[in-house]
PDB file of C-alpha atoms in Angstrom:
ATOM      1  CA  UNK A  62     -17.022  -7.137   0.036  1.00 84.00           C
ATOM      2  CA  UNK A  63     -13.638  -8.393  -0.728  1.00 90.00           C
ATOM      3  CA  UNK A  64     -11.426  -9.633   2.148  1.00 93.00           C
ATOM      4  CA  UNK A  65      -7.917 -10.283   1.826  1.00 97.00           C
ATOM      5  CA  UNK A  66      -6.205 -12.688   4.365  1.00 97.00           C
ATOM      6  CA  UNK A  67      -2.814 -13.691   5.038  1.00 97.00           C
ATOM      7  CA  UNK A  68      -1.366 -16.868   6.926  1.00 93.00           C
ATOM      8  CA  UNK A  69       0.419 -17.246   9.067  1.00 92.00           C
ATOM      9  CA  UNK A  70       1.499 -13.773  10.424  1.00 95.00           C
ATOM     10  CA  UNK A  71       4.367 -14.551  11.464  1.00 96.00           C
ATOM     11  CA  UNK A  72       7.259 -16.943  10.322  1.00 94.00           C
ATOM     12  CA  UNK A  73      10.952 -17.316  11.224  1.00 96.00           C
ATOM     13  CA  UNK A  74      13.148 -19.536   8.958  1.00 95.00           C
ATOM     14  CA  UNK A  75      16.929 -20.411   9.001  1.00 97.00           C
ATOM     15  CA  UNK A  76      18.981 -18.632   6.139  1.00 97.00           C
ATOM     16  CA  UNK A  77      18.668 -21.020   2.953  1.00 97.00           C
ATOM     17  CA  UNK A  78      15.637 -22.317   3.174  1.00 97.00           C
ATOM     18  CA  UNK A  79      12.971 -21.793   0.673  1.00 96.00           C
ATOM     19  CA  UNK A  80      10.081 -19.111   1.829  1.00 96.00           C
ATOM     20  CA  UNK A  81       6.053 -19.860   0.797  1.00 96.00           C
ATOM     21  CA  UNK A  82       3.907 -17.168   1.780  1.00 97.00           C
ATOM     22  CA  UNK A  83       0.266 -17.445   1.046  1.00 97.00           C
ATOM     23  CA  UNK A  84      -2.376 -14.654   0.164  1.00 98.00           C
ATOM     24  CA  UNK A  85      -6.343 -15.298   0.131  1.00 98.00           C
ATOM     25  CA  UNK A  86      -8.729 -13.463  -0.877  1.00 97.00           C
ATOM     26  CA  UNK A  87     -12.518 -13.604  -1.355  1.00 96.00           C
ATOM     27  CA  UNK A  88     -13.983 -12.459  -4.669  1.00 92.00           C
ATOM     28  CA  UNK A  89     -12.439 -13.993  -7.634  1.00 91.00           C
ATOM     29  CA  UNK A  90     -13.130 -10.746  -9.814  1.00 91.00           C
ATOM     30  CA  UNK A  91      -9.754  -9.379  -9.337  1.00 93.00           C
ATOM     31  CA  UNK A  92      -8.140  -7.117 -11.769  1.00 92.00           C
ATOM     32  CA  UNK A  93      -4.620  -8.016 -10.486  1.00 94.00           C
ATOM     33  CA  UNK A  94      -2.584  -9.047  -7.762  1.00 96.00           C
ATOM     34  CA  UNK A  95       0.434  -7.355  -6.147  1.00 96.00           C
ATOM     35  CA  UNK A  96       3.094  -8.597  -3.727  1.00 97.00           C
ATOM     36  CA  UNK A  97       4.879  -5.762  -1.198  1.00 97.00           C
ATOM     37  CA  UNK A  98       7.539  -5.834   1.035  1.00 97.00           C
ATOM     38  CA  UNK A  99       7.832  -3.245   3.839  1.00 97.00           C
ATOM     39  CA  UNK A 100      10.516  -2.863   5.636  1.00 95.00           C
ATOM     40  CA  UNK A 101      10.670  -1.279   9.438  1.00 89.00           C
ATOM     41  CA  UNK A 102       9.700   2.328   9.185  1.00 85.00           C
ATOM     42  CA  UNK A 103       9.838   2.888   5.700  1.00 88.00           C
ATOM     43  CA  UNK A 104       7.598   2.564   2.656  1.00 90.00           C
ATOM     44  CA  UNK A 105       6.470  -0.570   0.485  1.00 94.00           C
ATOM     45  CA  UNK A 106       8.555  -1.633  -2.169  1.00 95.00           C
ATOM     46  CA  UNK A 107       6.714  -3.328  -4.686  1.00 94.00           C
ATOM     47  CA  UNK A 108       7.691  -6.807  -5.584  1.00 97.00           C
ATOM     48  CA  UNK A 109       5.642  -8.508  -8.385  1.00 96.00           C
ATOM     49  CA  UNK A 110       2.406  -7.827  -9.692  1.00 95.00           C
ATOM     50  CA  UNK A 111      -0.029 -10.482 -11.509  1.00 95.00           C
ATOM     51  CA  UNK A 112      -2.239  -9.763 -13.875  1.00 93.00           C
ATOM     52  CA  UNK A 113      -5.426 -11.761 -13.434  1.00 92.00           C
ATOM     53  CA  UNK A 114      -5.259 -13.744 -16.639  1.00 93.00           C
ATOM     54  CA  UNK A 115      -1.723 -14.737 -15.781  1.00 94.00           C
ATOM     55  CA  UNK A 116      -0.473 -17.305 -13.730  1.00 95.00           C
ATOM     56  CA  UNK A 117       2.449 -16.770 -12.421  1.00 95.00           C
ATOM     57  CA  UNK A 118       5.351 -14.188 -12.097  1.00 96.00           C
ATOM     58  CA  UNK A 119       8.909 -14.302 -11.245  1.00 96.00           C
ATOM     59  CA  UNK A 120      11.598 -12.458 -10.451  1.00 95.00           C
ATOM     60  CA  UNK A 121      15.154 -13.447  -9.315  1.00 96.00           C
ATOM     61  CA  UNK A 122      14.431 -15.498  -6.503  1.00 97.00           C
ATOM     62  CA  UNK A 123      11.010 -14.316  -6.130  1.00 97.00           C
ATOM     63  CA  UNK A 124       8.083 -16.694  -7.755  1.00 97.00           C
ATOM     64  CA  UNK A 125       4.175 -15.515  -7.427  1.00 97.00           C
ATOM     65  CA  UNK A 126       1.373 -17.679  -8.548  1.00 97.00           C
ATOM     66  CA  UNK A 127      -2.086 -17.024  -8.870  1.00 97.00           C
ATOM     67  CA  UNK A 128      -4.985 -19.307  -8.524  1.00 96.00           C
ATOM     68  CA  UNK A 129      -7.875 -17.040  -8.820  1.00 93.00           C
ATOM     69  CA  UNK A 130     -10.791 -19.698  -9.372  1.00 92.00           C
ATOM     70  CA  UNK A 131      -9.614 -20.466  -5.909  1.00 95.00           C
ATOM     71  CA  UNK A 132      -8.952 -17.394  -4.635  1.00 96.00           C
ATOM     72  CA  UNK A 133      -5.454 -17.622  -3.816  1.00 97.00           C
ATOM     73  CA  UNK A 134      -2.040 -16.024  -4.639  1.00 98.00           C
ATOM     74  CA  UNK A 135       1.584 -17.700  -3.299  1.00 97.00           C
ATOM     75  CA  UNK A 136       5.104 -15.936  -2.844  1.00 97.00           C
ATOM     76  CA  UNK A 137       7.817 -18.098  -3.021  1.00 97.00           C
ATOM     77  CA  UNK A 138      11.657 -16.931  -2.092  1.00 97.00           C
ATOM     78  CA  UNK A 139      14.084 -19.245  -2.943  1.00 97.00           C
ATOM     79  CA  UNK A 140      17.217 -19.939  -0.537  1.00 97.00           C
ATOM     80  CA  UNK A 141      16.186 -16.560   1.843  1.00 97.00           C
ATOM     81  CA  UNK A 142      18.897 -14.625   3.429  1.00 97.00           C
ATOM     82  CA  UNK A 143      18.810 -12.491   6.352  1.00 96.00           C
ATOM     83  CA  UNK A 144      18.074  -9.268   4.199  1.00 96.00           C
ATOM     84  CA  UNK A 145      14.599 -11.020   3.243  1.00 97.00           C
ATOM     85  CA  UNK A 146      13.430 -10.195   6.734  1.00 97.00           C
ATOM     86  CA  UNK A 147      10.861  -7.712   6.478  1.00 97.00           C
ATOM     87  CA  UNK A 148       6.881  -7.698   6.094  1.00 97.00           C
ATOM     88  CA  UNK A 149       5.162  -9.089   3.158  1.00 98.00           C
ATOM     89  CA  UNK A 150       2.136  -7.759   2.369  1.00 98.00           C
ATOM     90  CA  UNK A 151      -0.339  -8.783  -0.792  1.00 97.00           C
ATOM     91  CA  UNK A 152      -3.120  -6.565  -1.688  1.00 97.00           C
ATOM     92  CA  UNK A 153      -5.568  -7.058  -4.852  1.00 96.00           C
ATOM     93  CA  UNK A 154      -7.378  -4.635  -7.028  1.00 94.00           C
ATOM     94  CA  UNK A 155     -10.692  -5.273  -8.112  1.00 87.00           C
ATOM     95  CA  UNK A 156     -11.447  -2.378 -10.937  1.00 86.00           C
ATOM     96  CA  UNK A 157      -9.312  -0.840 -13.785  1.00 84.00           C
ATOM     97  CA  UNK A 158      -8.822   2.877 -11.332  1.00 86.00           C
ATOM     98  CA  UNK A 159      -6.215   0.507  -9.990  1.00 85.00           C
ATOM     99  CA  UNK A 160      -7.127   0.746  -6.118  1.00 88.00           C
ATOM    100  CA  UNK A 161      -5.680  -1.618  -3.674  1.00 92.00           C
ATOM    101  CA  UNK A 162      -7.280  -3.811  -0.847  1.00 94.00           C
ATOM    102  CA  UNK A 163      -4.266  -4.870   1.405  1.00 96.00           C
ATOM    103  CA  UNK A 164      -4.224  -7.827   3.511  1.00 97.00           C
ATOM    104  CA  UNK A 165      -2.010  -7.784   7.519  1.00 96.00           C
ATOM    105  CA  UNK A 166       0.863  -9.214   5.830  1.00 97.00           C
ATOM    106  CA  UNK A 167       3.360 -11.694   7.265  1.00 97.00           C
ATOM    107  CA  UNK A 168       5.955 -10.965   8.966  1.00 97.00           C
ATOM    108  CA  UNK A 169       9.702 -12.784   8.194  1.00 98.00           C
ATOM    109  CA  UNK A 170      12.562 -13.491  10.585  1.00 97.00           C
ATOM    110  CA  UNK A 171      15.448 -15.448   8.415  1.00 97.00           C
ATOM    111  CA  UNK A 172      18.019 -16.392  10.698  1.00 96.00           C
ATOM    112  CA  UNK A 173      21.634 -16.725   9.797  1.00 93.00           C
TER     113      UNK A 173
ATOM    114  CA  UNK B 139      14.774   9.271 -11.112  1.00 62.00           C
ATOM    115  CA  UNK B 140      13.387  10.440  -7.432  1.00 82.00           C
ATOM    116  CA  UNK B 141      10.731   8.438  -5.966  1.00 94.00           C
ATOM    117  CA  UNK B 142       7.353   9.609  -4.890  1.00 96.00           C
ATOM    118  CA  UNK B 143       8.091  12.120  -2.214  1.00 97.00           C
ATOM    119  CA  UNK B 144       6.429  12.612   1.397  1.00 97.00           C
ATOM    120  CA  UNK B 145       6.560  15.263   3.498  1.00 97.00           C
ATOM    121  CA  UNK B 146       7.220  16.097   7.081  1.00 97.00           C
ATOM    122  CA  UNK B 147       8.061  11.771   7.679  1.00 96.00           C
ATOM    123  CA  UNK B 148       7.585  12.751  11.102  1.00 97.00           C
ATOM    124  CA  UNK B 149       4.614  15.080  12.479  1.00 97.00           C
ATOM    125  CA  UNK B 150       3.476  15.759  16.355  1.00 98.00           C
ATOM    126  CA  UNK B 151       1.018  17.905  17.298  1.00 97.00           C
ATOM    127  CA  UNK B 152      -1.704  18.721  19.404  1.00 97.00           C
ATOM    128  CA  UNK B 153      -5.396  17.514  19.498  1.00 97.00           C
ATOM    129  CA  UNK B 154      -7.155  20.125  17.656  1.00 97.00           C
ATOM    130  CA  UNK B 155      -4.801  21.443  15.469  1.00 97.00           C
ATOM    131  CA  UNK B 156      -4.569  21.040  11.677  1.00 97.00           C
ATOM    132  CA  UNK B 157      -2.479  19.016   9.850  1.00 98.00           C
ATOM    133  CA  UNK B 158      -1.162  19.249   6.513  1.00 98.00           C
ATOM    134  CA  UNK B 159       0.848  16.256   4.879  1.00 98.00           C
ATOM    135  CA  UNK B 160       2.203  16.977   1.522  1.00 98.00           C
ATOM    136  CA  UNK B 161       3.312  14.676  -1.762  1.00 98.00           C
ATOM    137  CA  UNK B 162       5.154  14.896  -4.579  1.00 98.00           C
ATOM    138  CA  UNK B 163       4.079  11.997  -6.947  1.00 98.00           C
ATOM    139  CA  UNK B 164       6.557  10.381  -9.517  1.00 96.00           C
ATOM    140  CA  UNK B 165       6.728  12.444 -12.486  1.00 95.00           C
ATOM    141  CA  UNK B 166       4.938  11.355 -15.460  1.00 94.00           C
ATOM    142  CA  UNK B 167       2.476   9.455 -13.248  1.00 95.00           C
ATOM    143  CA  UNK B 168      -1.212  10.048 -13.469  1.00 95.00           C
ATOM    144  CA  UNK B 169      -2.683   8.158 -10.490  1.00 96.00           C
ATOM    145  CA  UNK B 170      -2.263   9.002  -7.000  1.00 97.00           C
ATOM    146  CA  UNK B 171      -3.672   7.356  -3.852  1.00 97.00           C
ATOM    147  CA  UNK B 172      -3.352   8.232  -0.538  1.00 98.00           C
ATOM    148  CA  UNK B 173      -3.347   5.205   2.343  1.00 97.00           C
ATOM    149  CA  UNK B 174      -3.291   4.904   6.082  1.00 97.00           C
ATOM    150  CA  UNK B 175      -1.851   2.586   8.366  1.00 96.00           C
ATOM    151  CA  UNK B 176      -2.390   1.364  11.928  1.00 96.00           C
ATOM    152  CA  UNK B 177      -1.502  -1.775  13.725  1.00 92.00           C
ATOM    153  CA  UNK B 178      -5.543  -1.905  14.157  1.00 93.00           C
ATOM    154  CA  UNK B 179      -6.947  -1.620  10.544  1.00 92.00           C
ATOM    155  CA  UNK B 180      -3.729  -2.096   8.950  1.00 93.00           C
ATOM    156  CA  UNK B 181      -3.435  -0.297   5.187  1.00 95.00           C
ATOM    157  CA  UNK B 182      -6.940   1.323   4.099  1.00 94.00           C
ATOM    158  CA  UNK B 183      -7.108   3.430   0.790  1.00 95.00           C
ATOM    159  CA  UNK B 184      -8.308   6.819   1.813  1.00 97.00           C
ATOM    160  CA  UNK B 185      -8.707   8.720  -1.489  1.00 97.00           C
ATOM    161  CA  UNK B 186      -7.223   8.492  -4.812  1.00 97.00           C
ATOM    162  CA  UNK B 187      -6.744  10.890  -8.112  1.00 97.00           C
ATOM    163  CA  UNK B 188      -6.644  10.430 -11.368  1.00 96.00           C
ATOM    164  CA  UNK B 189      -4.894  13.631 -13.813  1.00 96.00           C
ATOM    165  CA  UNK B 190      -5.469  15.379 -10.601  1.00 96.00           C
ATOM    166  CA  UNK B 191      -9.211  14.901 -10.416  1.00 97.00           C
ATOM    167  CA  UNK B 192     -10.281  12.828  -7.205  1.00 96.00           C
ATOM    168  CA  UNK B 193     -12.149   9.679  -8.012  1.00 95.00           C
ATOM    169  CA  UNK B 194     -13.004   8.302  -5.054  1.00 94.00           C
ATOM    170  CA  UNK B 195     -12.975   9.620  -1.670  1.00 94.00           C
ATOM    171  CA  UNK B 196     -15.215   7.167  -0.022  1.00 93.00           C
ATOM    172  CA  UNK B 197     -12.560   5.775   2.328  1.00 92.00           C
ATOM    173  CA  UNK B 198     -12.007   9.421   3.793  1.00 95.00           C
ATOM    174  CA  UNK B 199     -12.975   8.956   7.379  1.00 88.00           C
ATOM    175  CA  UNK B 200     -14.463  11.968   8.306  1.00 87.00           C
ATOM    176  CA  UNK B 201     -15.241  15.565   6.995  1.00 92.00           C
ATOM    177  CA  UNK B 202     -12.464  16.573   9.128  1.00 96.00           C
ATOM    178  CA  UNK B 203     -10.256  14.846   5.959  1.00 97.00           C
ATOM    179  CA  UNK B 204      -9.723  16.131   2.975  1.00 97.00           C
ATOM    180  CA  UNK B 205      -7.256  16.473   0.253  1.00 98.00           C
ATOM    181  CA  UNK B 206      -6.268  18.108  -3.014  1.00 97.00           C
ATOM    182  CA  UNK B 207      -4.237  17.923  -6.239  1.00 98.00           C
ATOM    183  CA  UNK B 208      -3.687  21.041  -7.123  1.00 97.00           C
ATOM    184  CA  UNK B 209      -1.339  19.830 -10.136  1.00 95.00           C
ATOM    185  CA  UNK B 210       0.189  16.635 -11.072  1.00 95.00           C
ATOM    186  CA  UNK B 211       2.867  17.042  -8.972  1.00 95.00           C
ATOM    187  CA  UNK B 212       1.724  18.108  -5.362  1.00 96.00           C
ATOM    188  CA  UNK B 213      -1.095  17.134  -3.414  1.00 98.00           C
ATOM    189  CA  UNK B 214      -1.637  17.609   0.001  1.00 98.00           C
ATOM    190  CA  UNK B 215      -3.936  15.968   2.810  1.00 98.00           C
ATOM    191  CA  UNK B 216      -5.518  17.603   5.505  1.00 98.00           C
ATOM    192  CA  UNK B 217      -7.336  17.037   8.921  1.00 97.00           C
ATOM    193  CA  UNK B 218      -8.536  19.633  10.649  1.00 97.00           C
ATOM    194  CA  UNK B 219      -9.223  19.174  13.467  1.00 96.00           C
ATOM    195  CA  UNK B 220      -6.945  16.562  14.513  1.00 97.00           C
ATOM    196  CA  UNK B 221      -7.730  14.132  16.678  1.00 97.00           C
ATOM    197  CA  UNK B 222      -5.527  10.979  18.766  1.00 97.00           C
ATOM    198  CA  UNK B 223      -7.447   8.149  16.499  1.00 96.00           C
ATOM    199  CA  UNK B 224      -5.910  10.182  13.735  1.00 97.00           C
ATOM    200  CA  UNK B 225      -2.495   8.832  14.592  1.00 98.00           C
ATOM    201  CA  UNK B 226      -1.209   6.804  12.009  1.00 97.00           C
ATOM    202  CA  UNK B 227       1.165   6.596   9.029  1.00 97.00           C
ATOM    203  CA  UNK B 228       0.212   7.950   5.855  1.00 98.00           C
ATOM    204  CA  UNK B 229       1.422   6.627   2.703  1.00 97.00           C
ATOM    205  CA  UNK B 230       1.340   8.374  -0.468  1.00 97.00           C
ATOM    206  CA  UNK B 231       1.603   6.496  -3.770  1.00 96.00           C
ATOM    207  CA  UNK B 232       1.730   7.196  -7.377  1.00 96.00           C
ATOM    208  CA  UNK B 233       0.976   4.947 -10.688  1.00 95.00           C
ATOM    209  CA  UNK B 234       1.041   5.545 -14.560  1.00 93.00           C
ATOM    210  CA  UNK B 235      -2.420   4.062 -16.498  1.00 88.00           C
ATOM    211  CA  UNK B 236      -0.366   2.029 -18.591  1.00 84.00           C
ATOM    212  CA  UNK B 237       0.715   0.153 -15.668  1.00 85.00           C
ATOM    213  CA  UNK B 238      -0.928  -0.893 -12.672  1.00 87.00           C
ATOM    214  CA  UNK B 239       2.203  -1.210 -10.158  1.00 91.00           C
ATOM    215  CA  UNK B 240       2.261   1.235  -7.377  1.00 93.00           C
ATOM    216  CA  UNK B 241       5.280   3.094  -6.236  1.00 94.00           C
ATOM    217  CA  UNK B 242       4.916   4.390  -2.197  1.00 95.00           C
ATOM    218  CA  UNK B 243       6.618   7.074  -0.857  1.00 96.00           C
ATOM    219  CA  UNK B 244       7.600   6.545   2.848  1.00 95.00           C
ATOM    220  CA  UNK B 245       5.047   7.863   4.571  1.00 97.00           C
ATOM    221  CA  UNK B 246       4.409  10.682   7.122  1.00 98.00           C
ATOM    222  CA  UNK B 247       3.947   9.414  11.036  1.00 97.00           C
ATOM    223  CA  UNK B 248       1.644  10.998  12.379  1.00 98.00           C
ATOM    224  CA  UNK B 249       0.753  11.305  16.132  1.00 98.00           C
ATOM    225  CA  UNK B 250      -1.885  13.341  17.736  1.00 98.00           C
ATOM    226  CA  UNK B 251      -1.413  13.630  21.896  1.00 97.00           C
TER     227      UNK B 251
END
């Protein structure tokens, strides 16, 4: 059965400095990978999504690689900013239907 | 272009009582999924549809769930009876086959007392 894990669960940062968040996850077999953010009370926005023969995505100031021999995906935000506090939540899909298995996500405090 | 659309975002009622949360998927999409959330089991796929045929309902807790597409752009979920571990947030969300992103709408919070 495939788990999906995120570390840590929480992390608070001062504005500017780059973010890493990390995704694991426990069968390599993965169709694709997606990154979320959610913010308080509202939906999830979707970020970036990795197709499982690519490496890496990017967006802005938003870089996700995937390692899937390993079994690992990483979100990177460059310089965050006080509007990049939110949830982030990664969540992998394992056929082509498309369905999602979510990890907790991590929660982000940037400070100004 | 509206997003997927959820409706009531906010629903109280009694233990016992049925519940009906509605959704209004993005148009031209062909996938819908409905998910539920809780601090406990954080985001679990309940069901999902494809060209309004369900898949695969095998995340549906209970026979006191279910849900329908009636066309592809309305379904609805539905627990009756409701019960307090049914309190949650529901998410609906909506893809096309050629892509695999997800859009969510922003969910229905649900409490049963």
């Amino acid at each position: 059965k495939q788990e999906v894990t995120q570390i840590p669960a929480a992390l608070s940062v001062p504005e500017g400095e780059n973010l890493v968040l990390n995704c694991s996850f426990t069968d390599s077999a993965i169709y694709n990978l997606q990154w979320f953010r959610q913010d308080p009370g509202k939906g999830l926005t979707s970020l970036l999504l990795i197709q499982s023969s690519q490496r890496e995505q990017t967006s802005g100031r938003l870089n996700a690689s995937l390692d899937k021999s390993s079994g690992r995906s990483t979100l990177y935000i460059a310089a965050s900013q006080p509007g990049d506090s939110a949830t982030y939540l990664c969540a992998v899909s394992t056929d082509s239907w498309g369905k999602l298995q979510f990890g907790a996500g991590t929660q982000v405090v940037v400070t100004p | 272009d509206a997003g997927v659309i959820q409706s009531p975002r906010h629903e109280v009622t009694e233990m016992g009582q049925e519940v009906t949360l509605r959704c209004k998927p993005i148009s031209g999409h062909d996938y819908l999924f409905w998910y539920r959330q809780t601090m406990m089991r954080g985001l679990e796929l309940l069901i999902y549809f494809n060209n309004n045929v369900p898949i695969d309902d095998s995340g549906m807790p209970e026979d006191r769930f279910s849900a329908k597409m009636p066309n592809a752009s309305f379904s609805t979920l539905k627990i009756q009876p409701s019960e307090p571990r049914d309190s949650a947030v529901y998410f609906c969300a909506s893809r096309r086959t050629a892509t695999y992103e997800q859009y969510f709408g922003p969910g229905t919070r649900l409490t049963v007392t």
